[in-house]
């Protein structure tokens, strides 16, 4: 009997050595959430973790510095009378207020973007390359930047025309109509972006038939998500980041995933990501986000409608700005919006983070891949700080942190997987974020 026991014990030990994924936690074999979570978190160590933390923490300062750069640019346009010159030039071309506003907005956007270009190049190109998150050369990046600028030069002047028309028509309560205008532009953007804007930057093709597509289609069908088309796009030409989305509204709704997701994740990990994205659709996050950000825009417009006139009354003569209805007031309004946006950062982050957390929970139920979800969370942590403090996460994270996501997945595993066992996750690459 003792011999048989020794043989069985030896076999069990050998099995655990050969297959560490079967190792259970705790002396009694009970699954321990914190131990399982720590096993994942500890796979990101050394230079890779330090680099990830440095990249993400540097982003905190970029929020502040970006706001200061924006205020500085607008201040320069006012200080040197450029905004009023834009308006005067527009008055030589157009007689109608709408045309004057359109051309003023166009010149304001173009000159402002030019002044801010060094900052944009540093933050969006050189810094990304410094941390190994940019695959494009400068020419490729600049071409994409040019497309983004061209789109903004189309959209912003139209938005300005509509808002300034509201200011002229309802000088006291224009912010109410302005809120509706912003909401309409957001909705149209959501409708058009998947079909007309996203393909300007990446090539979209149907996801080939195979196990990955079959799994996504099955999850979509189980949750009543339209899945006639599932698109794959070539994000790897720009970055190594993994990403997927369910975008669009109404007739433009589509499921998309980037090629990095297929290259860098297992089928279980891909299913976990797509379960999360399906959650956004089922939970109506597009409409909830539209309502939330429209309300936030309404608050911003209300404050601007009270603060901007006071600033113009005090400094308008020096700036050449005649009133808030004068298109030359755009930099004044922009400064107010920038300051509001900076102060509202924790609010906007929380709105998004709550939706993301709900989608995480939905995705775990839909895909039933807790270890796949935890593993993907660790891959995302290559450029997102893995273990922030609670206040830090509240202030600066627009997605749950890696630690929060891994812990959620391990709790789901304990609650839903009979006889749950802890696996030994593979260690993350030590070369830093973005590179395997």
Short mmCIF file of C-alpha atoms in Angstrom, two decimals:
data_model
loop_
_atom_site.label_atom_id
_atom_site.label_comp_id
_atom_site.label_asym_id
_atom_site.label_seq_id
_atom_site.Cartn_x
_atom_site.Cartn_y
_atom_site.Cartn_z
CA UNK A 1 0.00 0.00 0.00
CA UNK A 2 2.82 2.40 0.87
CA UNK A 3 4.54 1.55 -2.40
CA UNK A 4 1.40 2.34 -4.36
CA UNK A 5 1.01 5.60 -2.47
CA UNK A 6 4.61 6.57 -3.23
CA UNK A 7 4.10 5.74 -6.91
CA UNK A 8 0.93 7.85 -7.08
CA UNK A 9 2.59 10.73 -5.24
CA UNK A 10 5.64 10.58 -7.50
CA UNK A 11 3.44 10.55 -10.56
CA UNK A 12 1.50 13.55 -9.28
CA UNK A 13 4.71 15.50 -8.62
CA UNK A 14 6.07 14.61 -12.04
CA UNK A 15 2.79 15.68 -13.66
CA UNK A 16 2.93 19.04 -11.92
CA UNK A 17 6.54 19.55 -12.99
CA UNK A 18 5.79 18.70 -16.60
CA UNK A 19 2.45 20.56 -16.65
CA UNK A 20 2.75 23.55 -14.34
CA UNK A 21 -0.60 24.87 -15.59
CA UNK A 22 -2.23 22.24 -13.38
CA UNK A 23 -0.64 23.55 -10.20
CA UNK A 24 -3.29 24.48 -7.66
CA UNK A 25 -2.95 27.21 -5.07
CA UNK A 26 -3.17 26.82 -1.35
CA UNK A 27 -2.44 23.77 0.77
CA UNK A 28 -5.97 22.45 0.32
CA UNK A 29 -6.05 23.00 -3.46
CA UNK A 30 -8.66 25.78 -3.13
CA UNK A 31 -8.38 28.46 -5.82
CA UNK A 32 -7.11 31.70 -4.33
CA UNK A 33 -7.93 34.84 -6.32
CA UNK A 34 -5.11 36.98 -4.96
CA UNK A 35 -2.46 34.31 -5.49
CA UNK A 36 -3.67 33.68 -9.04
CA UNK A 37 -3.74 37.42 -9.72
CA UNK A 38 -0.23 37.89 -8.38
CA UNK A 39 1.04 35.06 -10.59
CA UNK A 40 -0.03 37.07 -13.64
CA UNK A 41 1.13 40.45 -12.38
CA UNK A 42 4.57 39.14 -11.54
CA UNK A 43 5.16 38.09 -15.13
CA UNK A 44 5.83 41.75 -16.00
CA UNK A 45 9.04 42.68 -14.24
CA UNK A 46 12.36 44.47 -14.64
CA UNK A 47 13.02 46.89 -17.52
CA UNK A 48 9.72 46.10 -19.26
CA UNK A 49 7.67 47.06 -16.22
CA UNK A 50 9.76 50.15 -15.54
CA UNK A 51 9.40 51.25 -19.15
CA UNK A 52 5.65 50.65 -19.15
CA UNK A 53 5.22 52.65 -15.95
CA UNK A 54 7.42 55.48 -17.26
CA UNK A 55 5.48 55.70 -20.53
CA UNK A 56 2.09 55.79 -18.86
CA UNK A 57 3.07 58.09 -16.01
CA UNK A 58 4.60 60.48 -18.53
CA UNK A 59 1.16 60.61 -20.10
CA UNK A 60 -0.18 62.22 -16.92
CA UNK A 61 2.05 65.21 -17.54
CA UNK A 62 1.13 65.27 -21.21
CA UNK A 63 -2.46 66.00 -20.19
CA UNK A 64 -1.30 69.13 -18.38
CA UNK A 65 1.35 70.16 -20.90
CA UNK A 66 -0.99 69.54 -23.81
CA UNK A 67 -3.57 71.85 -22.24
CA UNK A 68 -0.92 74.50 -21.63
CA UNK A 69 0.29 74.26 -25.24
CA UNK A 70 -3.27 74.66 -26.48
CA UNK A 71 -3.84 77.70 -24.27
CA UNK A 72 -0.49 79.14 -25.37
CA UNK A 73 -1.36 78.76 -29.06
CA UNK A 74 -4.74 80.41 -28.57
CA UNK A 75 -3.11 83.12 -26.48
CA UNK A 76 -0.63 83.87 -29.26
CA UNK A 77 -3.44 84.11 -31.82
CA UNK A 78 -5.16 86.66 -29.59
CA UNK A 79 -2.05 88.53 -28.44
CA UNK A 80 -0.86 89.23 -31.98
CA UNK A 81 -4.33 89.88 -33.36
CA UNK A 82 -4.23 86.91 -35.73
CA UNK A 83 -7.76 85.80 -34.90
CA UNK A 84 -9.16 89.22 -35.78
CA UNK A 85 -7.10 89.22 -38.98
CA UNK A 86 -8.61 85.86 -39.94
CA UNK A 87 -12.06 87.37 -39.46
CA UNK A 88 -11.18 90.49 -41.45
CA UNK A 89 -9.78 88.39 -44.30
CA UNK A 90 -12.95 86.29 -44.29
CA UNK A 91 -15.08 89.44 -44.48
CA UNK A 92 -13.30 90.39 -47.72
CA UNK A 93 -14.32 87.07 -49.26
CA UNK A 94 -17.81 86.56 -47.85
CA UNK A 95 -20.67 88.84 -46.92
CA UNK A 96 -22.89 86.37 -45.09
CA UNK A 97 -22.03 85.62 -41.44
CA UNK A 98 -21.99 81.88 -42.10
CA UNK A 99 -19.31 82.23 -44.79
CA UNK A 100 -17.25 84.57 -42.62
CA UNK A 101 -17.41 82.07 -39.75
CA UNK A 102 -16.48 79.17 -42.02
CA UNK A 103 -13.35 80.81 -43.42
CA UNK A 104 -12.31 82.20 -40.03
CA UNK A 105 -12.58 78.72 -38.53
CA UNK A 106 -10.61 77.23 -41.40
CA UNK A 107 -7.75 79.71 -41.00
CA UNK A 108 -7.84 79.39 -37.21
CA UNK A 109 -7.58 75.59 -37.40
CA UNK A 110 -4.84 75.58 -40.00
CA UNK A 111 -2.61 78.21 -38.36
CA UNK A 112 -3.19 76.82 -34.87
CA UNK A 113 -2.22 73.30 -36.00
CA UNK A 114 0.90 74.70 -37.66
CA UNK A 115 2.03 76.52 -34.51
CA UNK A 116 1.40 73.40 -32.40
CA UNK A 117 3.07 71.06 -34.91
CA UNK A 118 6.37 70.65 -33.00
CA UNK A 119 4.45 69.52 -29.92
CA UNK A 120 2.33 67.16 -32.00
CA UNK A 121 5.39 65.64 -33.68
CA UNK A 122 7.07 65.06 -30.33
CA UNK A 123 4.09 63.53 -28.52
CA UNK A 124 2.59 61.53 -31.40
CA UNK A 125 5.73 60.41 -33.20
CA UNK A 126 9.08 60.75 -31.42
CA UNK A 127 7.79 59.79 -27.99
CA UNK A 128 5.95 56.78 -29.41
CA UNK A 129 9.10 55.63 -31.20
CA UNK A 130 11.15 56.20 -28.06
CA UNK A 131 8.98 53.67 -26.23
CA UNK A 132 8.84 51.18 -29.10
CA UNK A 133 5.18 51.81 -29.93
CA UNK A 134 5.55 53.26 -33.43
CA UNK A 135 6.20 51.13 -36.52
CA UNK A 136 5.90 53.93 -39.09
CA UNK A 137 8.73 56.10 -40.33
CA UNK A 138 8.21 59.85 -40.18
CA UNK A 139 6.86 60.06 -43.73
CA UNK A 140 4.20 57.44 -43.02
CA UNK A 141 3.22 59.05 -39.74
CA UNK A 142 3.08 62.51 -41.27
CA UNK A 143 0.86 61.25 -44.08
CA UNK A 144 -1.64 59.96 -41.51
CA UNK A 145 -1.36 63.20 -39.57
CA UNK A 146 -2.11 65.11 -42.76
CA UNK A 147 -5.25 63.05 -43.28
CA UNK A 148 -6.38 63.73 -39.71
CA UNK A 149 -5.77 67.44 -40.17
CA UNK A 150 -7.67 67.48 -43.45
CA UNK A 151 -10.65 65.80 -41.78
CA UNK A 152 -10.60 68.35 -38.96
CA UNK A 153 -10.41 71.18 -41.51
CA UNK A 154 -13.64 69.88 -43.00
CA UNK A 155 -15.54 69.16 -39.79
CA UNK A 156 -14.53 71.98 -37.44
CA UNK A 157 -15.51 74.90 -39.71
CA UNK A 158 -18.94 73.32 -40.21
CA UNK A 159 -19.34 72.88 -36.45
CA UNK A 160 -18.23 76.48 -35.89
CA UNK A 161 -20.77 77.72 -38.47
CA UNK A 162 -23.58 75.95 -36.64
CA UNK A 163 -22.53 77.06 -33.14
CA UNK A 164 -21.98 80.70 -34.10
CA UNK A 165 -25.35 80.72 -35.87
CA UNK A 166 -26.87 79.63 -32.55
CA UNK A 167 -24.97 82.41 -30.75
CA UNK A 168 -26.33 85.01 -33.16
CA UNK A 169 -29.88 83.66 -32.97
CA UNK A 170 -30.04 83.10 -29.21
CA UNK A 171 -27.41 85.36 -27.63
CA UNK A 172 -28.36 84.48 -24.04
CA UNK A 173 -29.19 80.77 -24.15
CA UNK A 174 -27.28 79.69 -27.25
CA UNK A 175 -25.57 76.96 -25.25
CA UNK A 176 -28.81 74.93 -25.21
CA UNK A 177 -29.01 74.78 -28.99
CA UNK A 178 -25.22 74.38 -29.07
CA UNK A 179 -25.51 71.21 -27.00
CA UNK A 180 -27.90 69.74 -29.54
CA UNK A 181 -25.55 70.73 -32.36
CA UNK A 182 -22.59 69.03 -30.69
CA UNK A 183 -24.68 65.90 -30.05
CA UNK A 184 -25.74 65.83 -33.70
CA UNK A 185 -22.15 66.14 -34.91
CA UNK A 186 -21.09 63.34 -32.55
CA UNK A 187 -23.86 61.09 -33.81
CA UNK A 188 -23.06 61.76 -37.46
CA UNK A 189 -19.40 61.11 -36.73
CA UNK A 190 -20.19 57.77 -35.13
CA UNK A 191 -22.35 56.87 -38.10
CA UNK A 192 -19.80 57.87 -40.74
CA UNK A 193 -16.46 56.99 -39.13
CA UNK A 194 -16.42 53.21 -39.78
CA UNK A 195 -17.34 53.58 -43.44
CA UNK A 196 -15.74 56.84 -44.56
CA UNK A 197 -12.98 57.77 -42.10
CA UNK A 198 -11.36 54.62 -40.71
CA UNK A 199 -10.59 53.22 -44.21
CA UNK A 200 -8.54 56.35 -44.94
CA UNK A 201 -5.93 55.14 -42.46
CA UNK A 202 -6.10 51.35 -42.74
CA UNK A 203 -7.14 48.67 -45.18
CA UNK A 204 -10.22 46.74 -44.07
CA UNK A 205 -10.90 43.25 -45.38
CA UNK A 206 -13.24 40.46 -44.35
CA UNK A 207 -11.80 38.27 -41.61
CA UNK A 208 -10.93 34.94 -43.26
CA UNK A 209 -12.98 31.87 -42.45
CA UNK A 210 -11.55 29.74 -39.68
CA UNK A 211 -11.79 28.99 -35.96
CA UNK A 212 -11.37 32.63 -34.90
CA UNK A 213 -14.18 33.87 -37.14
CA UNK A 214 -16.40 30.93 -36.18
CA UNK A 215 -15.90 31.72 -32.50
CA UNK A 216 -16.72 35.41 -32.97
CA UNK A 217 -19.81 34.62 -35.06
CA UNK A 218 -21.02 32.16 -32.42
CA UNK A 219 -20.59 34.69 -29.61
CA UNK A 220 -22.25 37.41 -31.67
CA UNK A 221 -25.22 35.16 -32.49
CA UNK A 222 -25.60 34.13 -28.85
CA UNK A 223 -25.80 37.79 -27.87
CA UNK A 224 -27.85 39.05 -30.84
CA UNK A 225 -25.07 41.19 -32.30
CA UNK A 226 -25.09 41.67 -36.11
CA UNK A 227 -22.13 39.77 -37.53
CA UNK A 228 -22.72 39.65 -41.27
CA UNK A 229 -19.38 41.39 -41.69
CA UNK A 230 -16.30 41.01 -39.50
CA UNK A 231 -13.40 43.15 -40.62
CA UNK A 232 -9.66 42.78 -40.19
CA UNK A 233 -7.52 45.93 -40.49
CA UNK A 234 -3.78 46.33 -40.88
CA UNK A 235 -2.86 48.32 -37.76
CA UNK A 236 0.56 46.63 -37.64
CA UNK A 237 1.87 49.13 -40.17
CA UNK A 238 1.45 51.78 -37.49
CA UNK A 239 1.88 50.02 -34.13
CA UNK A 240 2.15 46.69 -32.32
CA UNK A 241 -0.82 47.49 -30.08
CA UNK A 242 -3.68 45.00 -30.08
CA UNK A 243 -7.16 46.35 -30.63
CA UNK A 244 -10.70 45.51 -31.67
CA UNK A 245 -14.03 47.31 -31.71
CA UNK A 246 -17.71 47.19 -32.52
CA UNK A 247 -18.19 50.56 -34.18
CA UNK A 248 -20.86 52.54 -35.96
CA UNK A 249 -24.54 53.03 -35.32
CA UNK A 250 -27.57 51.83 -37.24
CA UNK A 251 -26.63 50.60 -40.72
CA UNK A 252 -22.89 51.14 -40.23
CA UNK A 253 -22.44 48.83 -37.23
CA UNK A 254 -19.50 46.50 -37.78
CA UNK A 255 -17.13 44.26 -35.86
CA UNK A 256 -13.45 44.98 -36.49
CA UNK A 257 -10.20 43.61 -35.12
CA UNK A 258 -6.66 44.51 -36.00
CA UNK A 259 -4.05 42.15 -37.36
CA UNK A 260 -1.94 42.49 -34.20
CA UNK A 261 -4.72 40.77 -32.29
CA UNK A 262 -4.43 37.75 -34.56
CA UNK A 263 -0.62 37.79 -34.56
CA UNK A 264 -0.03 38.33 -30.85
CA UNK A 265 -2.83 36.41 -29.13
CA UNK A 266 -4.15 32.89 -28.86
CA UNK A 267 -7.66 31.91 -29.88
CA UNK A 268 -8.74 32.09 -26.22
CA UNK A 269 -7.27 35.59 -25.87
CA UNK A 270 -8.90 36.77 -29.09
CA UNK A 271 -12.25 35.41 -27.93
CA UNK A 272 -11.86 37.25 -24.61
CA UNK A 273 -11.17 40.53 -26.40
CA UNK A 274 -14.06 40.12 -28.81
CA UNK A 275 -16.43 39.16 -26.00
CA UNK A 276 -15.54 42.47 -24.39
CA UNK A 277 -16.22 44.37 -27.62
CA UNK A 278 -19.56 42.65 -28.11
CA UNK A 279 -20.42 43.82 -24.62
CA UNK A 280 -20.16 47.44 -25.70
CA UNK A 281 -22.82 46.78 -28.33
CA UNK A 282 -25.20 44.75 -26.16
CA UNK A 283 -24.92 47.20 -23.26
CA UNK A 284 -25.66 50.16 -25.58
CA UNK A 285 -22.45 51.94 -24.65
CA UNK A 286 -22.43 53.89 -27.91
CA UNK A 287 -25.72 55.57 -27.02
CA UNK A 288 -24.87 55.92 -23.34
CA UNK A 289 -21.54 57.50 -24.25
CA UNK A 290 -23.23 59.84 -26.72
CA UNK A 291 -25.68 60.97 -24.04
CA UNK A 292 -23.00 61.35 -21.36
CA UNK A 293 -20.57 63.31 -23.49
CA UNK A 294 -23.33 65.45 -24.94
CA UNK A 295 -24.36 66.35 -21.39
CA UNK A 296 -20.76 67.12 -20.52
CA UNK A 297 -20.50 69.28 -23.65
CA UNK A 298 -23.67 71.06 -22.55
CA UNK A 299 -22.12 71.89 -19.20
CA UNK A 300 -18.97 73.14 -20.93
CA UNK A 301 -20.98 75.30 -23.33
CA UNK A 302 -23.00 76.77 -20.46
CA UNK A 303 -19.83 77.75 -18.59
CA UNK A 304 -18.28 79.15 -21.76
CA UNK A 305 -21.41 81.20 -22.40
CA UNK A 306 -20.90 82.89 -19.04
CA UNK A 307 -17.09 83.14 -18.86
CA UNK A 308 -16.13 84.03 -22.44
CA UNK A 309 -18.21 87.24 -22.60
CA UNK A 310 -16.55 88.47 -19.40
CA UNK A 311 -13.09 87.82 -20.84
CA UNK A 312 -14.00 89.56 -24.07
CA UNK A 313 -15.47 92.54 -22.24
CA UNK A 314 -12.18 92.97 -20.40
CA UNK A 315 -9.64 92.19 -23.12
CA UNK A 316 -11.59 92.18 -26.37
CA UNK A 317 -10.51 95.64 -27.50
CA UNK A 318 -6.85 94.65 -27.27
CA UNK A 319 -7.52 91.38 -29.10
CA UNK A 320 -9.70 92.92 -31.80
CA UNK A 321 -12.66 90.75 -30.73
CA UNK A 322 -16.03 92.55 -30.80
CA UNK A 323 -18.10 90.04 -28.85
CA UNK A 324 -18.82 86.36 -28.41
CA UNK A 325 -20.75 86.30 -31.70
CA UNK A 326 -17.62 87.54 -33.49
CA UNK A 327 -15.83 84.54 -35.11
CA UNK A 328 -12.56 86.08 -33.94
CA UNK A 329 -13.62 84.92 -30.45
CA UNK A 330 -12.79 81.30 -31.34
CA UNK A 331 -9.49 81.29 -29.41
CA UNK A 332 -11.30 82.66 -26.34
CA UNK A 333 -13.89 79.90 -26.49
CA UNK A 334 -11.14 77.36 -27.12
CA UNK A 335 -9.21 78.44 -24.01
CA UNK A 336 -12.35 78.02 -21.92
CA UNK A 337 -13.01 74.56 -23.40
CA UNK A 338 -9.40 73.52 -22.84
CA UNK A 339 -9.42 74.49 -19.17
CA UNK A 340 -12.77 72.76 -18.69
CA UNK A 341 -11.49 69.64 -20.42
CA UNK A 342 -8.42 69.55 -18.19
CA UNK A 343 -10.44 69.88 -15.00
CA UNK A 344 -13.00 67.35 -16.24
CA UNK A 345 -10.37 64.71 -17.05
CA UNK A 346 -11.30 62.47 -14.07
CA UNK A 347 -14.96 62.68 -15.08
CA UNK A 348 -14.40 61.82 -18.74
CA UNK A 349 -12.01 59.03 -17.75
CA UNK A 350 -14.56 57.62 -15.32
CA UNK A 351 -17.37 57.65 -17.88
CA UNK A 352 -15.25 55.58 -20.24
CA UNK A 353 -13.74 53.38 -17.53
CA UNK A 354 -17.15 52.40 -16.14
CA UNK A 355 -18.29 51.33 -19.61
CA UNK A 356 -15.06 49.40 -20.10
CA UNK A 357 -15.45 47.62 -16.78
CA UNK A 358 -19.01 46.62 -17.66
CA UNK A 359 -17.80 45.33 -21.02
CA UNK A 360 -15.07 43.36 -19.22
CA UNK A 361 -17.68 41.62 -17.08
CA UNK A 362 -19.85 40.94 -20.12
CA UNK A 363 -16.90 39.59 -22.08
CA UNK A 364 -16.00 37.13 -19.34
CA UNK A 365 -19.55 35.79 -19.40
CA UNK A 366 -19.65 35.68 -23.20
CA UNK A 367 -16.24 34.13 -23.94
CA UNK A 368 -15.75 32.17 -20.71
CA UNK A 369 -11.99 32.62 -21.06
CA UNK A 370 -10.78 34.12 -17.77
CA UNK A 371 -7.16 33.15 -18.32
CA UNK A 372 -7.31 34.42 -21.89
CA UNK A 373 -8.65 37.73 -20.63
CA UNK A 374 -5.99 37.95 -17.90
CA UNK A 375 -3.26 37.20 -20.41
CA UNK A 376 -4.49 39.92 -22.78
CA UNK A 377 -4.66 42.37 -19.88
CA UNK A 378 -0.97 41.69 -19.26
CA UNK A 379 -0.13 42.32 -22.92
CA UNK A 380 -1.97 45.62 -22.76
CA UNK A 381 0.07 46.42 -19.65
CA UNK A 382 3.13 46.66 -21.86
CA UNK A 383 2.08 50.29 -22.37
CA UNK A 384 -0.36 50.81 -19.49
CA UNK A 385 0.82 50.99 -15.91
CA UNK A 386 -0.06 47.64 -14.40
CA UNK A 387 -0.63 48.47 -10.72
CA UNK A 388 -1.64 52.09 -10.05
CA UNK A 389 -2.94 53.33 -6.74
CA UNK A 390 -6.70 53.70 -6.36
CA UNK A 391 -6.64 57.51 -6.68
CA UNK A 392 -4.22 57.29 -9.59
CA UNK A 393 -6.51 54.89 -11.43
CA UNK A 394 -9.52 57.14 -10.79
CA UNK A 395 -7.78 60.27 -12.04
CA UNK A 396 -5.80 59.06 -15.03
CA UNK A 397 -7.13 55.71 -16.32
CA UNK A 398 -9.87 55.62 -18.95
CA UNK A 399 -9.74 51.80 -18.82
CA UNK A 400 -9.47 49.54 -15.78
CA UNK A 401 -5.83 48.90 -14.94
CA UNK A 402 -4.22 45.57 -15.73
CA UNK A 403 -4.31 44.59 -12.06
CA UNK A 404 -8.03 45.36 -11.86
CA UNK A 405 -8.75 43.35 -14.98
CA UNK A 406 -6.66 40.35 -13.98
CA UNK A 407 -8.27 40.31 -10.54
CA UNK A 408 -11.75 40.48 -12.11
CA UNK A 409 -10.94 37.57 -14.41
CA UNK A 410 -9.57 35.46 -11.58
CA UNK A 411 -12.64 36.21 -9.44
CA UNK A 412 -14.84 35.19 -12.37
CA UNK A 413 -12.84 31.98 -12.69
CA UNK A 414 -13.31 31.16 -9.02
CA UNK A 415 -17.05 31.89 -9.18
CA UNK A 416 -17.84 30.14 -12.47
CA UNK A 417 -15.29 27.39 -13.13
CA UNK A 418 -15.86 24.25 -11.05
CA UNK A 419 -12.60 23.04 -9.54
CA UNK A 420 -10.81 26.13 -10.79
CA UNK A 421 -7.05 25.73 -10.95
CA UNK A 422 -4.33 28.34 -11.17
CA UNK A 423 -2.10 28.24 -14.21
CA UNK A 424 1.50 29.34 -14.45
CA UNK A 425 1.40 32.21 -16.94
CA UNK A 426 4.29 32.73 -19.36
CA UNK A 427 6.57 35.64 -18.51
CA UNK A 428 6.16 38.82 -20.48
CA UNK A 429 8.99 39.97 -22.81
CA UNK A 430 11.60 41.97 -20.91
CA UNK A 431 12.59 44.25 -23.78
CA UNK A 432 9.87 46.79 -23.08
CA UNK A 433 6.44 47.64 -24.42
CA UNK A 434 5.47 47.13 -27.98
CA UNK A 435 8.10 44.58 -28.96
CA UNK A 436 8.00 40.83 -28.54
#
